[in-house]
PDB file of C-alpha atoms in Angstrom:
ATOM      1  CA  UNK R 180      13.077 -37.068  25.782  1.00 82.00           C
ATOM      2  CA  UNK R 181      10.997 -34.762  27.960  1.00 94.00           C
ATOM      3  CA  UNK R 182       9.843 -31.358  26.800  1.00 94.00           C
ATOM      4  CA  UNK R 183       7.881 -28.393  28.171  1.00 95.00           C
ATOM      5  CA  UNK R 184       5.707 -28.373  25.042  1.00 94.00           C
ATOM      6  CA  UNK R 185       3.088 -30.341  26.952  1.00 95.00           C
ATOM      7  CA  UNK R 186       0.650 -32.637  25.164  1.00 95.00           C
ATOM      8  CA  UNK R 187      -1.931 -35.058  26.626  1.00 95.00           C
ATOM      9  CA  UNK R 188      -0.206 -37.764  28.640  1.00 97.00           C
ATOM     10  CA  UNK R 189       3.163 -36.043  28.916  1.00 96.00           C
ATOM     11  CA  UNK R 190       4.810 -35.441  32.319  1.00 97.00           C
ATOM     12  CA  UNK R 191       4.089 -31.823  33.238  1.00 98.00           C
ATOM     13  CA  UNK R 192       4.749 -31.703  36.998  1.00 98.00           C
ATOM     14  CA  UNK R 193       6.518 -33.515  39.816  1.00 98.00           C
ATOM     15  CA  UNK R 194       6.385 -33.044  43.548  1.00 98.00           C
ATOM     16  CA  UNK R 195       7.932 -34.484  46.663  1.00 98.00           C
ATOM     17  CA  UNK R 196       5.879 -35.483  49.673  1.00 98.00           C
ATOM     18  CA  UNK R 197       8.007 -35.237  52.794  1.00 98.00           C
ATOM     19  CA  UNK R 198       7.593 -35.236  56.583  1.00 96.00           C
ATOM     20  CA  UNK R 199       9.934 -32.236  56.837  1.00 97.00           C
ATOM     21  CA  UNK R 200       9.936 -29.662  54.037  1.00 96.00           C
ATOM     22  CA  UNK R 201      12.734 -27.596  55.590  1.00 97.00           C
ATOM     23  CA  UNK R 202      15.037 -30.614  55.854  1.00 98.00           C
ATOM     24  CA  UNK R 203      14.209 -31.628  52.286  1.00 98.00           C
ATOM     25  CA  UNK R 204      14.981 -28.132  51.046  1.00 98.00           C
ATOM     26  CA  UNK R 205      18.315 -28.277  52.886  1.00 98.00           C
ATOM     27  CA  UNK R 206      19.105 -31.553  51.071  1.00 98.00           C
ATOM     28  CA  UNK R 207      18.000 -30.783  47.503  1.00 98.00           C
ATOM     29  CA  UNK R 208      19.203 -27.176  47.496  1.00 98.00           C
ATOM     30  CA  UNK R 209      22.931 -27.940  47.655  1.00 98.00           C
ATOM     31  CA  UNK R 210      22.544 -31.105  45.576  1.00 98.00           C
ATOM     32  CA  UNK R 211      20.917 -29.524  42.515  1.00 98.00           C
ATOM     33  CA  UNK R 212      21.367 -25.812  43.125  1.00 98.00           C
ATOM     34  CA  UNK R 213      17.656 -25.401  43.841  1.00 98.00           C
ATOM     35  CA  UNK R 214      16.057 -22.584  45.785  1.00 98.00           C
ATOM     36  CA  UNK R 215      12.677 -22.821  47.513  1.00 98.00           C
ATOM     37  CA  UNK R 216       9.746 -20.507  46.946  1.00 97.00           C
ATOM     38  CA  UNK R 217       6.652 -20.883  49.112  1.00 97.00           C
ATOM     39  CA  UNK R 218       3.290 -21.050  47.363  1.00 95.00           C
ATOM     40  CA  UNK R 219       1.917 -18.841  50.131  1.00 92.00           C
ATOM     41  CA  UNK R 220       0.265 -19.235  53.553  1.00 91.00           C
ATOM     42  CA  UNK R 221      -2.906 -20.641  51.990  1.00 91.00           C
ATOM     43  CA  UNK R 222      -1.008 -23.529  50.360  1.00 93.00           C
ATOM     44  CA  UNK R 223      -0.408 -25.534  53.556  1.00 93.00           C
ATOM     45  CA  UNK R 224       3.386 -25.587  53.339  1.00 95.00           C
ATOM     46  CA  UNK R 225       3.529 -26.427  49.629  1.00 97.00           C
ATOM     47  CA  UNK R 226       6.140 -24.661  47.546  1.00 98.00           C
ATOM     48  CA  UNK R 227       8.373 -24.777  44.501  1.00 98.00           C
ATOM     49  CA  UNK R 228      11.929 -25.854  43.841  1.00 98.00           C
ATOM     50  CA  UNK R 229      13.442 -23.391  41.384  1.00 98.00           C
ATOM     51  CA  UNK R 230      16.609 -23.138  39.349  1.00 98.00           C
ATOM     52  CA  UNK R 231      17.515 -19.606  38.252  1.00 96.00           C
ATOM     53  CA  UNK R 232      13.919 -18.539  38.835  1.00 97.00           C
ATOM     54  CA  UNK R 233      12.395 -21.401  36.837  1.00 98.00           C
ATOM     55  CA  UNK R 234      10.277 -24.060  38.545  1.00 98.00           C
ATOM     56  CA  UNK R 235      11.772 -27.555  38.204  1.00 98.00           C
ATOM     57  CA  UNK R 236       9.806 -29.425  40.911  1.00 98.00           C
ATOM     58  CA  UNK R 237       7.636 -28.863  43.967  1.00 98.00           C
ATOM     59  CA  UNK R 238       7.527 -30.032  47.571  1.00 98.00           C
ATOM     60  CA  UNK R 239       4.947 -30.285  50.298  1.00 97.00           C
ATOM     61  CA  UNK R 240       4.127 -32.069  53.566  1.00 97.00           C
ATOM     62  CA  UNK R 241       2.677 -35.567  53.525  1.00 95.00           C
ATOM     63  CA  UNK R 242      -1.103 -35.290  53.605  1.00 83.00           C
ATOM     64  CA  UNK R 243      -2.483 -38.797  53.043  1.00 79.00           C
ATOM     65  CA  UNK R 244      -2.801 -41.257  55.916  1.00 81.00           C
ATOM     66  CA  UNK R 245      -0.049 -43.864  55.789  1.00 83.00           C
ATOM     67  CA  UNK R 246       1.866 -42.020  53.061  1.00 87.00           C
ATOM     68  CA  UNK R 247       5.634 -42.361  52.860  1.00 93.00           C
ATOM     69  CA  UNK R 248       8.073 -39.823  51.488  1.00 97.00           C
ATOM     70  CA  UNK R 249       8.183 -40.139  47.701  1.00 98.00           C
ATOM     71  CA  UNK R 250       8.318 -38.271  44.417  1.00 98.00           C
ATOM     72  CA  UNK R 251       5.037 -38.233  42.464  1.00 98.00           C
ATOM     73  CA  UNK R 252       4.816 -37.681  38.699  1.00 98.00           C
ATOM     74  CA  UNK R 253       1.930 -35.720  37.180  1.00 98.00           C
ATOM     75  CA  UNK R 254       0.761 -36.229  33.619  1.00 98.00           C
ATOM     76  CA  UNK R 255      -1.064 -33.750  31.424  1.00 98.00           C
ATOM     77  CA  UNK R 256      -4.818 -34.101  31.037  1.00 98.00           C
ATOM     78  CA  UNK R 257      -7.448 -31.901  29.450  1.00 98.00           C
ATOM     79  CA  UNK R 258     -10.041 -33.121  31.950  1.00 98.00           C
ATOM     80  CA  UNK R 259      -9.073 -34.566  35.345  1.00 98.00           C
ATOM     81  CA  UNK R 260     -12.609 -35.817  36.001  1.00 98.00           C
ATOM     82  CA  UNK R 261     -12.728 -37.776  32.757  1.00 98.00           C
ATOM     83  CA  UNK R 262      -9.294 -39.234  33.499  1.00 98.00           C
ATOM     84  CA  UNK R 263     -10.463 -40.304  36.977  1.00 98.00           C
ATOM     85  CA  UNK R 264     -13.323 -42.245  35.398  1.00 98.00           C
ATOM     86  CA  UNK R 265     -10.917 -43.844  32.918  1.00 98.00           C
ATOM     87  CA  UNK R 266      -8.620 -44.891  35.768  1.00 98.00           C
ATOM     88  CA  UNK R 267     -11.460 -46.653  37.584  1.00 98.00           C
ATOM     89  CA  UNK R 268     -12.741 -48.324  34.428  1.00 98.00           C
ATOM     90  CA  UNK R 269      -9.239 -49.614  33.630  1.00 98.00           C
ATOM     91  CA  UNK R 270      -8.747 -51.156  37.079  1.00 98.00           C
ATOM     92  CA  UNK R 271      -6.926 -48.389  38.924  1.00 98.00           C
ATOM     93  CA  UNK R 272      -7.838 -46.556  42.133  1.00 98.00           C
ATOM     94  CA  UNK R 273      -8.706 -42.904  42.726  1.00 98.00           C
ATOM     95  CA  UNK R 274      -6.767 -41.913  45.851  1.00 96.00           C
ATOM     96  CA  UNK R 275      -7.380 -38.169  45.594  1.00 96.00           C
ATOM     97  CA  UNK R 276     -10.555 -37.068  43.831  1.00 98.00           C
ATOM     98  CA  UNK R 277     -10.235 -34.310  41.214  1.00 98.00           C
ATOM     99  CA  UNK R 278     -10.042 -30.914  42.857  1.00 98.00           C
ATOM    100  CA  UNK R 279      -9.184 -27.346  41.892  1.00 98.00           C
ATOM    101  CA  UNK R 280      -5.917 -25.818  43.096  1.00 96.00           C
ATOM    102  CA  UNK R 281      -7.045 -22.207  43.264  1.00 94.00           C
ATOM    103  CA  UNK R 282      -6.853 -20.952  39.658  1.00 96.00           C
ATOM    104  CA  UNK R 283      -3.600 -22.819  39.003  1.00 97.00           C
ATOM    105  CA  UNK R 284      -5.224 -25.965  37.662  1.00 98.00           C
ATOM    106  CA  UNK R 285      -7.053 -29.141  38.652  1.00 98.00           C
ATOM    107  CA  UNK R 286      -5.375 -32.277  39.980  1.00 98.00           C
ATOM    108  CA  UNK R 287      -6.203 -35.831  40.967  1.00 98.00           C
ATOM    109  CA  UNK R 288      -4.180 -38.687  42.461  1.00 98.00           C
ATOM    110  CA  UNK R 289      -4.349 -42.356  41.468  1.00 98.00           C
ATOM    111  CA  UNK R 290      -2.845 -45.812  42.006  1.00 98.00           C
ATOM    112  CA  UNK R 291      -2.337 -48.073  39.007  1.00 98.00           C
ATOM    113  CA  UNK R 292      -3.223 -51.810  39.040  1.00 98.00           C
ATOM    114  CA  UNK R 293       0.407 -52.634  39.851  1.00 98.00           C
ATOM    115  CA  UNK R 294       0.332 -50.499  43.009  1.00 98.00           C
ATOM    116  CA  UNK R 295       2.310 -47.434  41.828  1.00 98.00           C
ATOM    117  CA  UNK R 296       1.010 -43.953  42.636  1.00 98.00           C
ATOM    118  CA  UNK R 297       0.804 -41.088  40.146  1.00 98.00           C
ATOM    119  CA  UNK R 298      -1.254 -37.971  39.506  1.00 98.00           C
ATOM    120  CA  UNK R 299      -2.625 -35.803  36.711  1.00 98.00           C
ATOM    121  CA  UNK R 300      -2.565 -32.059  36.208  1.00 98.00           C
ATOM    122  CA  UNK R 301      -5.197 -30.187  34.225  1.00 98.00           C
ATOM    123  CA  UNK R 302      -3.545 -26.820  33.575  1.00 98.00           C
ATOM    124  CA  UNK R 303      -5.089 -23.552  34.568  1.00 98.00           C
ATOM    125  CA  UNK R 304      -2.806 -20.566  34.994  1.00 97.00           C
ATOM    126  CA  UNK R 305       0.074 -22.954  35.770  1.00 97.00           C
ATOM    127  CA  UNK R 306       0.879 -24.943  32.646  1.00 97.00           C
ATOM    128  CA  UNK R 307       3.615 -27.119  34.128  1.00 98.00           C
ATOM    129  CA  UNK R 308       7.313 -27.167  34.914  1.00 98.00           C
ATOM    130  CA  UNK R 309       9.410 -24.371  33.414  1.00 98.00           C
ATOM    131  CA  UNK R 310      12.513 -26.457  32.729  1.00 98.00           C
ATOM    132  CA  UNK R 311      13.332 -30.107  31.932  1.00 98.00           C
ATOM    133  CA  UNK R 312      16.299 -32.150  30.587  1.00 97.00           C
ATOM    134  CA  UNK R 313      18.918 -29.567  31.607  1.00 97.00           C
ATOM    135  CA  UNK R 314      21.268 -29.961  34.574  1.00 98.00           C
ATOM    136  CA  UNK R 315      19.276 -29.793  37.800  1.00 98.00           C
ATOM    137  CA  UNK R 316      15.939 -30.642  36.186  1.00 98.00           C
ATOM    138  CA  UNK R 317      13.756 -33.638  35.395  1.00 98.00           C
ATOM    139  CA  UNK R 318      15.026 -35.862  32.583  1.00 98.00           C
ATOM    140  CA  UNK R 319      13.128 -39.176  32.612  1.00 98.00           C
ATOM    141  CA  UNK R 320      10.760 -41.488  34.506  1.00 98.00           C
ATOM    142  CA  UNK R 321      10.739 -45.204  35.159  1.00 97.00           C
ATOM    143  CA  UNK R 322       7.862 -47.242  36.528  1.00 98.00           C
ATOM    144  CA  UNK R 323       8.634 -50.276  38.690  1.00 98.00           C
ATOM    145  CA  UNK R 324       5.780 -52.781  39.098  1.00 97.00           C
ATOM    146  CA  UNK R 325       5.645 -56.554  39.725  1.00 96.00           C
ATOM    147  CA  UNK R 326       4.372 -57.313  36.205  1.00 96.00           C
ATOM    148  CA  UNK R 327       5.074 -54.670  33.539  1.00 96.00           C
ATOM    149  CA  UNK R 328       2.833 -56.427  31.008  1.00 95.00           C
ATOM    150  CA  UNK R 329      -0.112 -56.194  33.394  1.00 96.00           C
ATOM    151  CA  UNK R 330      -0.079 -52.373  33.431  1.00 97.00           C
ATOM    152  CA  UNK R 331       0.297 -51.981  29.657  1.00 97.00           C
ATOM    153  CA  UNK R 332      -3.478 -51.992  28.925  1.00 98.00           C
ATOM    154  CA  UNK R 333      -4.127 -49.662  31.870  1.00 98.00           C
ATOM    155  CA  UNK R 334      -1.856 -46.859  30.695  1.00 98.00           C
ATOM    156  CA  UNK R 335      -2.949 -47.273  27.096  1.00 98.00           C
ATOM    157  CA  UNK R 336      -6.571 -46.836  28.199  1.00 98.00           C
ATOM    158  CA  UNK R 337      -5.895 -43.880  30.511  1.00 98.00           C
ATOM    159  CA  UNK R 338      -3.320 -41.886  28.491  1.00 98.00           C
ATOM    160  CA  UNK R 339      -3.316 -43.514  25.047  1.00 96.00           C
ATOM    161  CA  UNK R 340       0.427 -43.999  25.385  1.00 97.00           C
ATOM    162  CA  UNK R 341       2.491 -45.773  22.782  1.00 95.00           C
ATOM    163  CA  UNK R 342       4.227 -48.678  24.555  1.00 96.00           C
ATOM    164  CA  UNK R 343       7.115 -50.282  22.696  1.00 95.00           C
ATOM    165  CA  UNK R 344       9.082 -53.415  23.601  1.00 95.00           C
ATOM    166  CA  UNK R 345      12.823 -52.798  23.487  1.00 91.00           C
ATOM    167  CA  UNK R 346      15.891 -54.169  25.279  1.00 85.00           C
ATOM    168  CA  UNK R 347      18.805 -52.641  27.155  1.00 77.00           C
ATOM    169  CA  UNK R 348      21.493 -55.278  26.851  1.00 69.00           C
ATOM    170  CA  UNK R 349      19.600 -58.459  27.741  1.00 76.00           C
ATOM    171  CA  UNK R 350      16.978 -56.671  29.860  1.00 81.00           C
ATOM    172  CA  UNK R 351      13.429 -56.240  28.503  1.00 86.00           C
ATOM    173  CA  UNK R 352      12.118 -52.689  28.719  1.00 93.00           C
ATOM    174  CA  UNK R 353       8.783 -51.079  27.884  1.00 96.00           C
ATOM    175  CA  UNK R 354       9.348 -47.636  26.351  1.00 96.00           C
ATOM    176  CA  UNK R 355       6.547 -45.141  27.009  1.00 97.00           C
ATOM    177  CA  UNK R 356       5.764 -42.331  24.559  1.00 96.00           C
ATOM    178  CA  UNK R 357       2.901 -39.893  24.080  1.00 95.00           C
ATOM    179  CA  UNK R 358       0.627 -40.457  21.105  1.00 90.00           C
ATOM    180  CA  UNK R 359       0.518 -36.746  20.225  1.00 86.00           C
ATOM    181  CA  UNK R 360       3.209 -34.231  19.346  1.00 77.00           C
ATOM    182  CA  UNK R 361       6.482 -35.592  18.004  1.00 75.00           C
ATOM    183  CA  UNK R 362       5.948 -38.848  19.909  1.00 64.00           C
ATOM    184  CA  UNK R 363       8.587 -38.005  22.529  1.00 73.00           C
ATOM    185  CA  UNK R 364       9.668 -40.726  24.933  1.00 90.00           C
ATOM    186  CA  UNK R 365       8.705 -39.996  28.520  1.00 96.00           C
ATOM    187  CA  UNK R 366       9.819 -43.055  30.439  1.00 97.00           C
ATOM    188  CA  UNK R 367      10.007 -46.804  30.719  1.00 97.00           C
ATOM    189  CA  UNK R 368       8.641 -49.730  32.703  1.00 97.00           C
ATOM    190  CA  UNK R 369      10.809 -52.304  34.485  1.00 95.00           C
ATOM    191  CA  UNK R 370      10.024 -55.297  36.706  1.00 95.00           C
ATOM    192  CA  UNK R 371      10.045 -54.679  40.424  1.00 95.00           C
ATOM    193  CA  UNK R 372      12.646 -56.410  42.553  1.00 89.00           C
ATOM    194  CA  UNK R 373      11.345 -58.800  45.203  1.00 85.00           C
ATOM    195  CA  UNK R 374      10.560 -57.040  48.471  1.00 87.00           C
ATOM    196  CA  UNK R 375      10.427 -53.580  46.921  1.00 94.00           C
ATOM    197  CA  UNK R 376       7.283 -51.468  46.627  1.00 96.00           C
ATOM    198  CA  UNK R 377       5.805 -50.311  43.303  1.00 98.00           C
ATOM    199  CA  UNK R 378       6.855 -46.768  42.432  1.00 98.00           C
ATOM    200  CA  UNK R 379       7.656 -44.205  39.769  1.00 98.00           C
ATOM    201  CA  UNK R 380      11.336 -43.231  39.782  1.00 98.00           C
ATOM    202  CA  UNK R 381      12.271 -39.762  38.506  1.00 98.00           C
ATOM    203  CA  UNK R 382      15.652 -39.117  36.877  1.00 98.00           C
ATOM    204  CA  UNK R 383      17.294 -35.716  37.271  1.00 98.00           C
ATOM    205  CA  UNK R 384      19.979 -34.554  34.857  1.00 98.00           C
ATOM    206  CA  UNK R 385      23.380 -33.695  36.376  1.00 98.00           C
ATOM    207  CA  UNK R 386      26.784 -32.719  35.025  1.00 98.00           C
ATOM    208  CA  UNK R 387      28.589 -35.561  36.840  1.00 98.00           C
ATOM    209  CA  UNK R 388      26.646 -38.619  37.965  1.00 98.00           C
ATOM    210  CA  UNK R 389      29.400 -39.993  40.207  1.00 98.00           C
ATOM    211  CA  UNK R 390      30.033 -36.677  41.942  1.00 98.00           C
ATOM    212  CA  UNK R 391      26.288 -36.208  42.520  1.00 98.00           C
ATOM    213  CA  UNK R 392      25.986 -39.690  44.030  1.00 98.00           C
ATOM    214  CA  UNK R 393      28.810 -38.862  46.434  1.00 98.00           C
ATOM    215  CA  UNK R 394      27.132 -35.553  47.299  1.00 98.00           C
ATOM    216  CA  UNK R 395      23.868 -37.362  48.086  1.00 98.00           C
ATOM    217  CA  UNK R 396      25.616 -39.345  50.796  1.00 98.00           C
ATOM    218  CA  UNK R 397      27.422 -36.284  52.123  1.00 98.00           C
ATOM    219  CA  UNK R 398      24.045 -34.581  52.539  1.00 98.00           C
ATOM    220  CA  UNK R 399      22.555 -37.514  54.461  1.00 98.00           C
ATOM    221  CA  UNK R 400      21.000 -39.566  51.655  1.00 98.00           C
ATOM    222  CA  UNK R 401      21.795 -43.115  50.569  1.00 98.00           C
ATOM    223  CA  UNK R 402      23.076 -44.904  47.499  1.00 98.00           C
ATOM    224  CA  UNK R 403      20.500 -47.458  46.324  1.00 97.00           C
ATOM    225  CA  UNK R 404      22.247 -48.637  43.149  1.00 96.00           C
ATOM    226  CA  UNK R 405      25.810 -47.573  42.246  1.00 97.00           C
ATOM    227  CA  UNK R 406      26.592 -45.630  39.103  1.00 97.00           C
ATOM    228  CA  UNK R 407      26.537 -47.623  35.877  1.00 95.00           C
ATOM    229  CA  UNK R 408      26.564 -46.936  32.161  1.00 94.00           C
ATOM    230  CA  UNK R 409      23.873 -47.530  29.556  1.00 90.00           C
ATOM    231  CA  UNK R 410      25.381 -47.488  26.090  1.00 87.00           C
ATOM    232  CA  UNK R 411      24.019 -44.634  24.019  1.00 88.00           C
ATOM    233  CA  UNK R 412      22.065 -43.204  26.966  1.00 92.00           C
ATOM    234  CA  UNK R 413      24.417 -42.123  29.749  1.00 95.00           C
ATOM    235  CA  UNK R 414      25.619 -42.881  33.266  1.00 97.00           C
ATOM    236  CA  UNK R 415      23.176 -43.035  36.162  1.00 97.00           C
ATOM    237  CA  UNK R 416      22.853 -43.925  39.844  1.00 98.00           C
ATOM    238  CA  UNK R 417      19.768 -44.576  41.984  1.00 98.00           C
ATOM    239  CA  UNK R 418      19.750 -42.797  45.327  1.00 98.00           C
ATOM    240  CA  UNK R 419      17.401 -41.776  48.125  1.00 98.00           C
ATOM    241  CA  UNK R 420      17.068 -38.643  50.192  1.00 98.00           C
ATOM    242  CA  UNK R 421      17.309 -38.594  54.021  1.00 98.00           C
ATOM    243  CA  UNK R 422      13.592 -39.446  54.315  1.00 98.00           C
ATOM    244  CA  UNK R 423      13.750 -42.381  51.918  1.00 98.00           C
ATOM    245  CA  UNK R 424      12.341 -40.801  48.759  1.00 98.00           C
ATOM    246  CA  UNK R 425      14.028 -42.444  45.774  1.00 98.00           C
ATOM    247  CA  UNK R 426      15.262 -40.770  42.626  1.00 98.00           C
ATOM    248  CA  UNK R 427      18.046 -41.176  40.112  1.00 98.00           C
ATOM    249  CA  UNK R 428      20.764 -38.879  38.835  1.00 98.00           C
ATOM    250  CA  UNK R 429      21.871 -39.199  35.233  1.00 98.00           C
ATOM    251  CA  UNK R 430      24.538 -37.689  33.028  1.00 98.00           C
ATOM    252  CA  UNK R 431      23.192 -38.183  29.528  1.00 96.00           C
ATOM    253  CA  UNK R 432      25.391 -38.679  26.500  1.00 93.00           C
ATOM    254  CA  UNK R 433      25.400 -35.936  23.874  1.00 75.00           C
TER     255      UNK R 433
END
């Protein structure tokens, strides 16, 4: 379960890269009840999705050559430069070299050996998201790569994650947890379907999974995988926004 009591390796930020920030705001606003707050003229169009004044995600224009619209997870680090070296040593790629974001913090962007993109955030004045696990906010992550076992040593080396083998029904699943704090789960790893591209999939909590999936289509998005139940976890559906960025909506049990 995610928390805003951030420890090394925990998800502490998420942002959407999009070719049209205004159109994306018009999609996610009615879907999750989000408002948009610009980070200012010096931020190049980057801004924050907020729920009742609390930041739950961010959005900005695509900046890397060849990039496609997608959600990117950020994980907590005490030193982005040290993490960048660890990524390279473990077989990953540094896509965006560590750099300061004003006084807010320091970030870097990477690609893991399976081809999935992610980033790290070294907090400055911005510690991370203000809200998680409540309706309209981030609840979970899943990593989809061709060979889940192949990325296990990479993420252990980079973040010192605990990686546990479990099953959902008859499906193998790698459960990811931080090694510090109360060992909270942060996500899982699943095998990639043939023809798909490696990616991290964010889950956002909603009051009614089925109604949210319908709303996605009404707003111009698509249904990627219809709503289904996971015993003891909740009901979820995988969807995409009008520019193809994938995410999931989940109504958790309890």
